[in-house]
XYZ file of N, CA and C in Angstrom:
858
model
N 0.859 -1.122 -0.339
C -0.039 0.082 -0.635
C 0.692 1.046 -0.327
N 1.796 1.176 0.757
C 2.402 2.335 1.229
C 2.826 2.676 -0.839
N 3.616 1.922 -1.695
C 4.106 2.273 -2.674
C 3.162 2.717 -3.999
N 1.833 2.556 -3.316
C 0.149 2.544 -4.801
C 0.338 4.161 -3.726
N 1.247 4.944 -4.939
C 0.135 6.769 -5.437
C -0.771 6.830 -4.688
N -1.858 6.446 -5.060
C -3.325 6.502 -5.398
C -3.717 7.173 -3.359
N -2.470 5.879 -2.906
C -3.590 6.723 -1.131
C -2.308 7.319 -0.049
N -1.620 8.230 -1.358
C -0.435 9.165 -0.730
C -0.843 10.026 0.584
N -2.477 10.996 0.385
C -3.101 11.456 1.345
C -3.131 10.737 2.384
N -3.070 9.315 2.166
C -3.753 8.501 3.868
C -2.608 8.789 4.368
N -1.838 8.932 4.085
C -0.228 8.997 5.022
C -0.692 9.613 5.901
N -1.287 11.022 5.104
C -1.157 12.748 6.263
C -1.486 12.402 7.530
N -2.360 10.795 8.227
C -3.643 11.086 8.985
C -2.684 10.135 9.939
N -2.040 8.903 9.056
C -2.102 7.980 9.389
C -1.398 7.962 10.651
N -0.538 8.656 10.730
C 0.451 8.951 11.902
C 0.057 9.729 14.134
N -1.181 10.046 13.492
C -1.739 10.413 14.734
C -2.246 10.137 15.838
N -2.983 8.263 15.606
C -3.619 7.457 16.121
C -2.529 6.865 17.371
N -1.566 6.906 16.026
C -0.080 5.808 16.840
C 1.022 6.708 17.831
N 1.054 7.634 17.366
C 1.757 9.137 18.306
C 1.213 9.183 19.109
N -0.609 8.949 19.265
C -1.255 9.334 20.483
C -0.486 8.298 22.005
N -0.783 7.347 21.509
C -0.895 6.018 21.336
C 0.941 6.065 23.044
N 1.406 5.936 21.756
C 3.227 6.027 22.208
C 2.990 7.625 23.192
N 2.187 8.273 23.066
C 1.994 9.896 24.530
C 2.086 8.705 25.575
N 0.546 8.131 25.518
C -0.380 7.483 26.964
C 0.550 6.475 27.299
N 1.029 5.873 26.378
C 2.284 4.106 26.805
C 3.189 5.447 27.791
N 3.708 6.152 27.303
C 4.584 7.665 28.390
C 4.976 8.362 29.408
N 3.619 8.112 29.828
C 1.969 9.267 30.606
C 2.039 8.141 31.455
N 2.306 7.164 30.916
C 1.133 5.948 32.431
C 2.037 5.282 32.991
N 3.278 5.797 32.422
C 4.987 4.609 32.210
C 5.388 5.098 33.844
N 5.425 4.809 35.573
C 5.355 4.909 36.993
C 6.392 6.196 37.270
N 6.946 6.667 38.331
C 7.987 7.663 37.584
C 8.922 7.048 38.665
N 8.923 6.311 39.838
C 9.699 4.747 40.085
C 9.363 3.375 40.333
N 10.019 2.681 39.629
C 10.218 0.992 39.093
C 9.262 0.363 40.234
N 9.472 0.419 41.811
C 8.905 0.104 42.845
C 6.811 0.314 42.469
N 6.484 1.133 41.754
C 5.387 0.857 42.124
C 4.774 0.365 41.582
N 5.523 0.145 39.434
C 4.674 -0.891 38.985
C 4.515 -2.700 39.896
N 5.227 -3.413 40.895
C 4.710 -3.486 42.031
C 3.623 -3.679 41.924
N 3.467 -2.666 42.738
C 1.789 -2.156 43.445
C 0.245 -3.510 41.788
N 0.759 -4.149 43.324
C -0.210 -4.895 42.616
C -1.855 -4.650 42.397
N -2.247 -3.056 43.021
C -3.146 -3.021 42.164
C -2.171 -1.677 40.686
N -1.911 -0.638 40.150
C -1.576 -0.652 39.834
C -0.724 -1.525 38.885
N -0.421 -2.207 38.950
C 0.053 -3.273 37.742
C -0.653 -4.385 37.727
N -2.779 -4.008 37.443
C -3.756 -4.685 36.746
C -4.402 -3.133 35.769
N -4.238 -2.244 37.348
C -4.690 -1.488 36.202
C -3.904 -0.975 34.939
N -2.575 -0.840 34.486
C -1.294 -0.916 33.769
C -2.254 -1.396 32.535
N -1.779 -3.463 33.637
C -2.141 -3.986 32.092
C -3.173 -3.715 31.446
N -4.204 -3.724 31.965
C -5.449 -3.105 31.601
C -5.419 -1.581 29.991
N -5.271 -0.983 30.880
C -4.907 0.114 29.868
C -4.058 -0.217 29.048
N -3.117 -0.455 29.507
C -2.196 -1.120 27.905
C -2.967 -1.950 26.867
N -3.084 -3.477 27.303
C -4.107 -4.257 26.442
C -5.134 -3.094 25.481
N -5.816 -2.281 26.451
C -6.550 -1.867 25.761
C -6.180 -0.467 25.148
N -5.307 -0.129 24.652
C -4.091 0.729 24.253
C -3.853 0.076 23.026
N -3.749 -1.349 22.823
C -3.357 -2.331 22.053
C -4.388 -2.714 21.377
N -5.805 -2.330 21.978
C -7.232 -3.150 20.919
C -7.580 -1.816 20.497
N -7.468 -0.849 20.837
C -8.183 0.590 20.197
C -6.791 0.452 18.768
N -5.262 0.654 18.733
C -4.734 0.673 18.444
C -5.201 -0.628 16.358
N -4.984 -1.850 16.911
C -5.676 -2.711 16.026
C -7.104 -2.553 15.823
N -7.856 -1.823 15.839
C -9.174 -1.237 15.466
C -8.947 -0.441 14.379
N -7.742 0.414 14.777
C -7.065 1.726 14.719
C -6.858 1.644 12.549
N -5.957 0.150 12.270
C -5.024 -0.228 12.204
C -6.321 -1.553 11.418
N -7.370 -1.139 11.064
C -7.881 -2.617 10.661
C -9.164 -0.873 9.611
N -9.696 -0.001 10.336
C -10.583 0.707 10.184
C -9.616 1.493 8.657
N -8.043 1.518 9.334
C -7.676 2.539 7.878
C -7.228 1.560 6.827
N -7.124 -0.143 7.326
C -6.550 -0.422 6.140
C -8.030 -0.537 5.371
N -8.877 -0.584 5.996
C -10.904 -0.542 4.787
C -10.943 0.921 3.831
N -10.215 2.307 4.549
C -10.688 3.339 4.193
C -9.444 3.904 2.716
N -8.207 2.952 3.263
C -7.172 3.261 2.216
C -7.673 1.788 1.013
N -9.308 0.979 1.356
C -8.554 0.496 0.460
C -9.835 0.451 -0.589
N -11.130 1.310 0.390
C -12.333 2.173 -0.627
C -12.393 3.161 -1.111
N -10.691 4.296 -0.754
C -10.397 5.354 -1.766
C -9.851 4.763 -2.657
N -8.623 3.686 -2.214
C -7.633 2.788 -3.557
C -8.750 2.885 -5.157
N -9.886 2.118 -5.116
C -10.741 1.288 -5.994
C -12.319 2.622 -6.609
N -11.948 3.655 -5.340
C -12.844 4.917 -6.223
C -12.106 5.945 -6.615
N -10.637 6.177 -6.073
C -9.348 6.594 -7.026
C -8.779 6.255 -8.496
N -9.780 4.759 -8.038
C -9.330 3.330 -10.506
C -10.691 3.669 -10.460
N -11.792 3.229 -10.055
C -12.752 4.490 -11.130
C -12.869 5.827 -11.658
N -11.831 6.769 -10.101
C -11.913 7.769 -11.575
C -11.259 7.925 -12.468
N -9.859 6.903 -12.408
C -9.258 7.112 -13.470
C -9.859 6.281 -14.389
N -10.796 4.954 -14.336
C -11.722 3.995 -15.616
C -12.170 5.196 -16.295
N -12.984 5.732 -15.188
C -13.911 6.971 -16.259
C -12.983 8.349 -17.262
N -12.245 8.649 -16.817
C -11.566 8.967 -17.198
C -10.989 8.775 -18.549
N -10.996 7.686 -18.111
C -10.001 7.055 -19.051
C -11.234 6.896 -20.732
N -12.275 6.266 -19.789
C -13.705 6.531 -20.876
C -14.071 7.390 -21.834
N -13.939 8.581 -20.777
C -14.861 9.613 -20.839
C -13.680 10.077 -22.372
N -12.445 9.892 -22.429
C -10.961 10.793 -23.457
C -10.945 10.229 -24.875
N -11.024 8.386 -24.372
C -11.132 7.034 -26.018
C -12.351 7.348 -25.985
N -13.890 7.203 -25.606
C -14.682 7.956 -26.663
C -15.066 9.095 -26.994
N -14.106 10.236 -26.913
C -14.419 11.374 -27.376
C -13.719 11.431 -28.982
N -11.909 10.332 -27.547
C -11.531 9.915 -28.707
C -11.804 8.849 -30.341
N -12.750 8.191 -30.513
C -12.774 8.205 -30.998
C -14.124 8.048 -31.916
N -15.366 8.770 -31.699
C -15.876 10.147 -32.256
C -15.302 10.813 -32.915
N -13.979 10.825 -32.512
C -13.918 12.402 -33.740
C -13.103 10.967 -34.941
N -12.578 9.756 -34.944
C -12.421 8.899 -35.789
C -13.392 8.763 -36.387
N -13.911 8.497 -35.478
C -15.049 7.575 -36.506
C -16.069 8.864 -37.120
N -16.465 10.093 -36.872
C -16.172 11.030 -37.894
C -15.510 11.256 -38.769
N -13.780 11.439 -38.746
C -13.516 11.536 -39.973
C -13.002 10.746 -40.459
N -12.632 9.393 -40.340
C -13.891 7.855 -41.643
C -14.184 8.320 -42.221
N -16.127 8.796 -41.480
C -17.438 8.605 -42.235
C -17.299 9.739 -43.216
N -17.050 10.722 -42.683
C -16.149 12.222 -43.538
C -15.184 11.445 -44.653
N -13.963 10.798 -44.872
C -13.005 10.632 -46.020
C -14.318 9.540 -46.405
N -14.442 8.581 -46.105
C -15.584 7.973 -47.326
C -16.691 8.398 -48.531
N -17.244 9.474 -47.796
C -18.913 10.284 -47.557
C -18.229 11.670 -49.470
N -17.213 11.744 -49.115
C -16.275 12.100 -50.461
C -15.289 11.471 -50.904
N -14.630 10.081 -51.417
C -15.247 9.595 -52.164
C -15.972 8.611 -52.314
N -17.064 9.120 -51.933
C -18.914 8.661 -52.180
C -18.789 10.297 -53.017
N -18.509 10.918 -52.510
C -18.977 12.566 -53.748
C -18.061 12.069 -55.070
N -16.610 12.109 -54.854
C -16.282 12.149 -55.845
C -15.961 11.658 -57.131
N -16.595 10.132 -56.776
C -17.481 8.768 -58.067
C -18.610 9.709 -58.349
N -19.465 10.774 -58.273
C -20.663 10.544 -57.738
C -20.337 12.056 -59.491
N -18.972 12.830 -59.002
C -18.507 13.819 -59.793
C -18.329 13.751 -61.170
N -18.184 12.839 -60.997
C -16.858 11.544 -62.586
C -18.325 11.328 -63.226
N -19.527 11.371 -62.708
C -20.912 10.319 -63.949
C -21.559 11.855 -63.950
N -21.271 12.496 -63.246
C -22.082 13.620 -63.576
C -21.175 14.494 -64.714
N -19.516 14.567 -64.391
C -18.494 15.459 -65.682
C -19.116 14.641 -67.137
N -18.998 13.323 -66.629
C -19.611 12.330 -67.702
C -20.698 12.827 -68.645
N -21.518 12.909 -68.168
C -22.757 13.452 -69.016
C -22.840 15.090 -69.277
N -21.660 15.460 -68.728
C -21.844 16.870 -68.927
C -20.368 17.443 -70.430
N -19.616 16.418 -69.922
C -18.502 15.831 -71.432
C -19.275 15.213 -72.105
N -20.405 14.176 -72.674
C -21.285 14.040 -73.300
C -21.968 15.139 -73.980
N -22.263 15.974 -73.217
C -22.751 17.143 -73.736
C -21.611 18.692 -74.734
N -21.110 18.473 -73.799
C -19.851 19.068 -75.151
C -19.168 20.414 -74.486
N -19.838 20.627 -73.328
C -20.415 21.847 -72.574
C -19.546 21.561 -71.662
N -18.582 23.141 -72.345
C -16.462 22.947 -71.368
C -16.762 23.948 -70.307
N -18.503 25.274 -70.071
C -18.086 26.241 -69.080
C -18.377 25.540 -67.796
N -19.994 24.653 -68.353
C -21.069 23.840 -67.030
C -19.697 23.474 -67.030
N -18.353 22.284 -67.897
C -17.560 21.248 -66.945
C -16.910 22.176 -65.971
N -16.060 22.723 -66.246
C -15.322 23.754 -65.780
C -15.998 24.590 -64.754
N -17.344 25.424 -64.570
C -18.295 25.538 -62.907
C -18.334 24.078 -61.767
N -18.522 23.391 -62.641
C -19.006 22.058 -62.332
C -17.498 21.382 -60.746
N -16.374 21.133 -61.299
C -15.263 20.958 -60.638
C -14.555 22.346 -60.206
N -14.819 23.622 -60.075
C -14.382 24.546 -59.065
C -15.475 24.319 -58.019
N -17.281 24.448 -57.914
C -17.459 23.568 -57.184
C -17.051 22.201 -56.205
N -16.919 21.209 -57.383
C -16.606 20.583 -56.362
C -15.610 20.344 -55.211
N -14.633 21.368 -55.810
C -13.055 21.162 -55.570
C -12.969 21.782 -53.417
N -14.050 22.510 -53.695
C -14.428 23.858 -52.462
C -14.587 22.800 -51.132
N -15.840 21.688 -52.153
C -16.597 20.661 -51.069
C -15.190 18.988 -50.578
N -13.930 19.350 -51.929
C -13.313 18.354 -51.349
C -12.472 19.128 -50.340
N -12.273 17.369 -49.275
C -12.639 17.876 -47.387
C -10.636 17.695 -47.863
N -9.811 18.795 -46.932
C -7.902 19.082 -47.032
C -7.549 18.439 -46.287
N -8.312 16.638 -46.480
C -7.669 15.105 -45.002
C -7.975 14.607 -46.491
N -7.505 14.649 -47.639
C -7.746 13.104 -48.737
C -6.151 12.889 -48.833
N -5.615 12.143 -48.560
C -4.547 11.764 -48.793
C -4.704 10.487 -48.768
N -3.559 9.706 -49.037
C -3.318 8.319 -49.722
C -2.028 7.836 -48.835
N -1.506 6.821 -48.167
C -1.069 6.600 -47.080
C -0.417 4.672 -47.183
N -1.840 3.918 -47.467
C -1.826 2.951 -47.186
C -3.257 2.297 -48.213
N -3.102 1.302 -48.587
C -3.910 0.492 -48.955
C -5.608 0.294 -48.172
N -5.499 0.024 -46.640
C -5.990 0.216 -46.120
C -7.311 0.945 -45.455
N -8.464 1.071 -45.812
C -9.125 2.783 -46.229
C -8.982 3.034 -44.628
N -9.462 2.196 -43.862
C -9.950 3.697 -41.729
C -8.823 3.255 -41.898
N -7.478 2.994 -42.112
C -6.014 2.887 -41.385
C -5.393 4.609 -42.659
N -5.627 4.412 -43.469
C -4.939 5.234 -44.782
C -6.307 7.123 -43.617
N -6.860 6.487 -43.547
C -8.252 7.751 -43.273
C -7.506 8.408 -41.555
N -7.523 8.132 -40.620
C -6.569 8.093 -39.863
C -5.587 8.506 -39.840
N -4.349 7.901 -39.848
C -3.311 9.223 -40.489
C -3.804 10.504 -41.614
N -4.110 10.155 -42.373
C -4.735 11.396 -43.307
C -4.698 12.568 -41.804
N -6.430 12.257 -41.115
C -6.780 12.935 -40.695
C -5.326 13.843 -40.031
N -4.623 13.299 -39.319
C -3.321 14.032 -37.707
C -2.433 14.225 -39.122
N -1.896 13.628 -40.540
C -1.072 14.754 -41.701
C -1.778 16.115 -41.538
N -3.672 15.728 -41.593
C -3.848 17.149 -42.102
C -3.400 17.827 -40.743
N -4.007 17.914 -39.804
C -3.102 18.729 -38.563
C -2.218 19.124 -38.128
N -1.644 18.782 -39.143
C 0.465 18.474 -38.724
C 1.202 19.156 -40.216
N 0.150 19.265 -41.299
C 0.626 20.311 -41.715
C -0.777 22.026 -41.946
N -1.848 21.787 -41.484
C -1.822 23.292 -40.738
C -1.421 23.606 -40.079
N -1.075 22.837 -38.720
C 0.193 23.862 -37.942
C 1.601 23.702 -38.465
N 1.874 23.146 -39.772
C 2.921 23.903 -40.574
C 4.478 22.498 -39.975
N 4.425 21.208 -38.825
C 4.611 20.498 -38.517
C 4.953 19.755 -39.324
N 6.469 19.074 -39.542
C 6.115 18.418 -39.920
C 6.994 16.801 -40.219
N 5.194 16.780 -41.064
C 5.504 15.073 -40.761
C 5.894 13.732 -42.169
N 6.737 13.045 -41.158
C 6.970 11.718 -42.678
C 6.649 10.788 -42.469
N 5.268 10.117 -43.412
C 4.919 8.975 -42.337
C 5.762 7.847 -43.948
N 5.543 6.697 -43.461
C 6.195 5.320 -44.109
C 5.405 4.050 -43.256
N 4.685 3.589 -44.294
C 2.890 2.908 -44.342
C 3.354 1.298 -44.885
N 3.014 0.870 -44.376
C 2.804 -0.214 -46.323
C 2.659 -0.730 -45.528
N 0.794 -0.828 -45.228
C -0.109 -2.392 -45.201
C -0.246 -2.168 -46.350
N -0.922 -3.821 -46.495
C -2.436 -4.443 -47.560
C -3.986 -3.666 -46.886
N -4.916 -4.510 -47.526
C -5.801 -3.811 -47.538
C -6.060 -4.647 -46.218
N -6.091 -5.554 -46.250
C -6.690 -7.045 -45.614
C -5.414 -6.760 -45.036
N -5.651 -6.757 -43.292
C -5.208 -6.751 -42.160
C -5.123 -7.590 -40.420
N -4.293 -9.033 -40.587
C -4.140 -9.577 -40.109
C -4.371 -9.026 -37.612
N -4.282 -8.333 -37.479
C -4.903 -8.184 -36.334
C -5.954 -6.523 -36.415
N -6.975 -6.798 -35.360
C -7.823 -6.396 -35.197
C -7.945 -4.197 -35.814
N -8.448 -3.444 -36.538
C -8.717 -2.948 -37.331
C -8.675 -2.015 -36.708
N -9.915 -1.823 -35.729
C -10.468 -0.807 -35.448
C -9.873 -0.751 -34.064
N -8.942 -1.429 -33.377
C -8.128 -1.646 -32.000
C -6.490 -0.033 -33.087
N -5.432 -0.782 -34.006
C -5.137 -0.634 -35.348
C -5.538 0.828 -35.116
N -6.379 1.417 -34.805
C -6.445 2.988 -35.571
C -6.816 3.942 -34.088
N -6.896 3.246 -33.106
C -7.217 3.990 -32.006
C -6.031 3.655 -30.938
N -5.252 3.238 -31.206
C -3.671 3.085 -30.869
C -2.636 4.588 -32.311
N -3.271 4.443 -33.585
C -2.648 4.797 -33.963
C -3.419 7.217 -33.881
N -4.509 6.698 -33.456
C -4.654 7.829 -33.112
C -4.421 8.362 -31.427
N -3.881 7.941 -30.665
C -3.344 8.226 -29.919
C -2.065 8.279 -29.221
N -1.513 7.825 -30.052
C 0.275 8.287 -30.269
C 0.301 9.181 -30.962
N -0.314 9.455 -32.215
C 0.204 10.395 -32.767
C -1.249 12.208 -31.981
N -1.992 11.774 -31.373
C -2.141 12.694 -30.768
C -0.979 13.355 -29.755
N -1.329 12.230 -28.812
C 0.336 12.672 -28.183
C 1.672 13.678 -28.925
N 1.579 12.980 -30.147
C 3.274 13.631 -30.976
C 2.889 15.158 -31.903
N 1.534 14.923 -31.449
C 1.096 16.472 -32.401
C 1.287 17.295 -30.660
N 1.059 16.790 -29.412
C 0.416 17.251 -28.544
C 1.878 17.690 -28.526
N 2.483 17.239 -28.277
C 4.425 17.618 -27.246
C 5.298 18.131 -29.369
N 4.170 18.237 -29.974
C 5.160 18.901 -31.028
C 4.790 20.778 -30.819
N 3.669 21.112 -30.398
C 2.809 22.078 -30.357
C 3.796 22.960 -29.211
N 4.288 22.178 -28.195
C 5.643 22.270 -26.820
C 6.549 23.113 -27.609
N 7.372 22.342 -28.882
C 8.050 22.004 -29.423
C 8.745 23.428 -30.138
N 10.211 24.045 -30.016
C 10.301 24.836 -30.982
C 10.402 24.927 -31.525
N 9.593 25.767 -33.032
C 9.278 25.025 -34.347
C 10.692 24.540 -35.764
N 11.934 25.343 -35.187
C 12.783 23.888 -36.352
C 13.534 22.606 -35.811
N 12.355 22.045 -34.077
C 12.023 20.816 -33.918
C 11.008 21.007 -34.305
N 10.755 20.827 -34.495
C 9.527 19.321 -34.782
C 9.513 19.113 -35.964
N 9.436 18.026 -35.555
C 9.079 16.992 -36.500
C 8.881 15.259 -36.029
N 7.289 14.915 -36.321
C 6.288 13.527 -36.163
C 7.473 12.840 -37.649
N 7.824 11.348 -36.553
C 7.452 10.417 -37.460
C 6.831 9.061 -37.185
N 6.976 8.182 -38.441
C 5.405 7.740 -38.103
C 5.746 6.346 -38.877
N 6.238 5.347 -38.669
C 6.655 3.710 -39.594
C 5.362 2.631 -39.138
N 5.197 1.874 -40.220
C 3.804 1.284 -40.141
C 4.387 -0.238 -41.058
N 4.805 -1.200 -40.024
C 5.459 -2.370 -41.815
C 4.502 -3.460 -40.937
N 3.997 -4.574 -42.108
C 3.561 -6.069 -41.844
C 4.525 -7.290 -41.627
N 5.109 -6.958 -40.280
C 6.310 -8.240 -40.380
C 6.620 -9.155 -40.689
N 5.083 -9.978 -40.600
C 4.708 -11.351 -41.002
C 3.605 -11.251 -40.461
N 3.107 -12.408 -41.183
C 1.480 -13.042 -41.036
C 1.288 -12.203 -40.082
N 1.232 -12.740 -39.192
C 1.140 -12.508 -37.719
C 1.036 -11.217 -37.003
N 2.789 -10.351 -37.400
C 2.838 -9.857 -36.715
C 3.344 -8.504 -37.325
N 2.358 -7.308 -37.091
C 2.466 -5.924 -37.196
C 3.208 -4.619 -36.137
N 4.484 -4.025 -36.756
C 4.902 -3.190 -36.071
C 5.113 -1.775 -36.527
N 4.844 -1.218 -35.414
C 4.392 0.057 -35.241
C 5.907 1.428 -34.381
N 5.654 2.139 -35.023
C 7.263 3.156 -34.643
C 6.282 4.896 -35.054
N 6.913 5.335 -33.935
C 5.851 6.599 -33.481
C 7.501 7.342 -33.414
N 7.867 8.153 -33.645
C 9.063 9.555 -33.021
C 8.983 11.157 -33.411
N 9.083 12.052 -31.807
C 8.825 12.849 -32.194
C 9.706 13.652 -30.486
N 9.649 14.901 -31.533
C 11.213 15.400 -30.645
C 10.446 16.261 -29.707
N 10.580 16.991 -28.527
C 10.130 17.291 -27.436
C 10.406 18.259 -26.983
N 10.218 19.202 -26.123
C 10.530 19.760 -24.636
C 10.376 20.017 -23.507
N 10.524 19.545 -22.348
C 10.010 19.896 -21.320
C 11.657 18.498 -20.548
N 9.601 18.343 -19.433
C 10.077 17.038 -17.853
C 9.213 15.782 -18.555
N 9.656 14.163 -19.236
C 9.005 13.381 -19.520
C 7.862 12.948 -17.548
N 7.235 12.285 -16.792
C 7.221 12.284 -15.620
C 7.304 10.655 -16.306
N 7.331 10.365 -15.080
C 8.072 8.803 -15.412
C 7.986 8.292 -13.572
N 7.285 7.505 -13.614
C 7.332 6.408 -11.749
C 6.372 4.983 -12.432
N 8.241 3.989 -11.673
C 7.603 2.809 -11.470
C 7.826 1.961 -13.904
N 8.202 2.722 -14.505
C 8.825 2.262 -15.727
C 7.441 2.627 -16.350
N 6.248 3.627 -15.719
C 5.281 3.721 -16.598
C 4.765 5.718 -16.504
N 4.359 6.203 -16.976
C 5.091 6.921 -17.934
C 3.479 8.617 -17.024
N 3.461 9.015 -16.520
C 2.453 10.162 -16.433
C 2.001 11.627 -16.932
N 0.743 11.754 -16.742
C 0.434 12.721 -17.510
C 0.896 14.146 -16.909
N 0.542 14.995 -17.846
C 2.112 16.522 -17.523
C 0.401 17.248 -17.850
N -0.343 16.135 -17.893
C -1.772 18.225 -17.908
C -2.984 17.344 -16.283
N -3.007 16.326 -16.062
C -3.117 16.381 -14.964
C -2.132 14.716 -13.373
N -3.501 14.350 -12.028
C -1.985 13.666 -12.086
C -2.689 11.900 -12.054
N -1.861 11.608 -12.393
C -2.014 10.288 -12.733
C -1.416 9.539 -13.285
N -1.856 8.631 -14.742
C -1.139 8.259 -15.569
C -1.318 8.786 -16.800
N -1.200 9.027 -17.852
C -1.137 9.156 -18.747
C -2.415 8.313 -20.145
N -3.166 8.972 -20.218
C -4.211 8.350 -21.029
C -4.122 7.991 -21.864
N -2.926 8.002 -23.234
C -2.856 8.101 -23.965
C -2.394 6.285 -24.159
N -1.215 6.636 -23.218
C 0.430 6.148 -22.940
C -0.009 4.423 -23.215
N -1.223 5.244 -21.751
C -2.022 3.731 -20.974
C -3.443 2.886 -22.244
N -3.934 3.895 -22.672
C -4.377 3.252 -23.787
C -4.486 2.366 -24.715
N -2.719 3.071 -25.620
C -1.705 1.831 -25.881
C -1.946 1.026 -25.411
N -1.109 0.951 -24.112
C -0.821 -0.824 -23.769
C -1.727 -1.625 -23.776
N -2.961 -0.876 -23.321
C -4.601 -2.159 -22.557
C -4.513 -2.849 -24.442
N -3.810 -2.860 -25.509
C -4.876 -2.491 -26.554
C -3.781 -2.706 -26.895
N -2.869 -3.115 -27.278
C -1.605 -3.708 -27.355
C -0.959 -5.289 -26.068
N -1.659 -4.920 -24.973
C -2.079 -6.066 -24.451
C -2.622 -7.216 -24.688
N -4.582 -6.099 -25.951
C -5.270 -7.285 -26.170
C -4.525 -7.991 -27.447
N -4.642 -7.090 -27.898
C -3.292 -7.800 -28.801
C -2.281 -9.371 -29.465
N -2.326 -9.054 -28.069
C -1.303 -10.181 -27.386
C 0.011 -9.560 -27.899
N 0.571 -8.223 -27.651
C 1.718 -7.911 -28.155
C 1.973 -7.452 -27.551
N 3.227 -5.417 -27.403
C 3.957 -4.883 -25.919
C 3.928 -3.837 -26.827
N 4.083 -2.863 -25.900
C 4.651 -1.276 -26.562
C 6.058 -1.078 -25.780
N 7.066 -0.319 -26.119
C 7.814 0.175 -25.419
C 8.271 1.739 -25.760
N 7.586 2.743 -24.507
C 8.069 3.869 -24.328
C 9.939 4.342 -24.169
N 10.319 5.486 -25.019
C 11.983 5.980 -24.302
C 12.113 7.032 -24.953
N 12.341 8.090 -24.014
C 12.926 8.846 -24.519
C 14.534 9.521 -24.147
N 14.792 10.569 -24.917
C 16.526 10.315 -25.196
C 16.630 11.576 -25.811
N 18.140 12.369 -25.319
C 18.778 13.215 -26.589
C 16.978 14.477 -26.850
N 15.780 14.343 -26.250
C 14.977 15.372 -26.048
C 14.308 14.331 -27.961
N 13.854 13.150 -28.043
C 13.071 12.202 -29.394
C 12.363 10.991 -28.116
N 10.749 11.589 -28.504
C 10.640 10.402 -27.629
C 9.977 9.479 -28.558
N 10.609 7.956 -28.359
C 10.158 6.873 -29.682
C 9.121 6.380 -28.374
N 7.741 5.995 -29.248
C 7.204 4.926 -28.971
C 7.233 4.030 -29.847
N 6.704 2.474 -30.067
C 7.834 1.113 -30.802
C 6.351 0.640 -30.001
N 5.936 -0.138 -31.410
C 4.048 -0.610 -30.569
C 4.792 -2.532 -31.239
N 3.974 -3.412 -30.806
C 3.872 -4.735 -32.216
C 2.942 -6.134 -31.620
N 2.282 -5.415 -32.356
C 0.847 -6.668 -32.731
C 1.259 -7.662 -33.408
N 0.123 -8.757 -32.282
C 0.546 -10.148 -32.926
C -1.063 -10.491 -33.167
N -1.623 -11.411 -34.175
C -1.983 -11.576 -35.122
C -3.204 -12.608 -33.721
N -3.881 -13.486 -33.999
C -5.060 -14.714 -33.784
C -4.777 -15.746 -34.292
N -3.887 -16.587 -34.758
C -4.610 -17.097 -36.070
C -4.786 -18.397 -36.269
């Protein structure tokens, strides 16, 4: 319990009763040793000492129960925060993917309309139609890999990085059909790239850089690496990264760790010389 950071505040009151009991024992010690052997005093002293011992045992029991309740409440609060943040991130992802899919659908519709106009030979209408269509196409329609969902997620964060003039180098080699859970992979990428963008915003412009590498190592292994420069301090305790914005563990890294373990994989976070590196391995269940 001492090593559990969620219980740190309970130790501020833990010392009060033990100190009081020690003080009472010191007060009860007779000034002369001969008094201790007096029958009446000896009986009373023994009763008082055992009573104090019982009170201390009850206090320890109450403290243990209180600490466990506080610990459970703290973990529930962290879980609720984790779920709310992940739900918000998931909704943003789904919205971005759906918008990109709708844009592709609209492009196919535009081609049909252009074919009709081309058959009529009306060049001016074709120009006007093309201009209106280009104004409605989202600015994050990029292509990085054959898998549509992963391609949309990377494109979304690539567009954000471009908008903020943050260099983003994406090296992605993925087939259309993945060997791992598609949604888990998208959420992992979302968390990693969100953290990379947040760190880049706090970095001087000359040092801003995001690198993303994804490749299928074998039929059952998928490897991810995200690197970004950072300025400031990394908070770490017991080999776990802590949030710099709130008390407790970092939600993004914890989410990545959970989903990696869910897919029989692993994750490793390192930081050295101002460069933060996240390496993820996902294993498919064949």
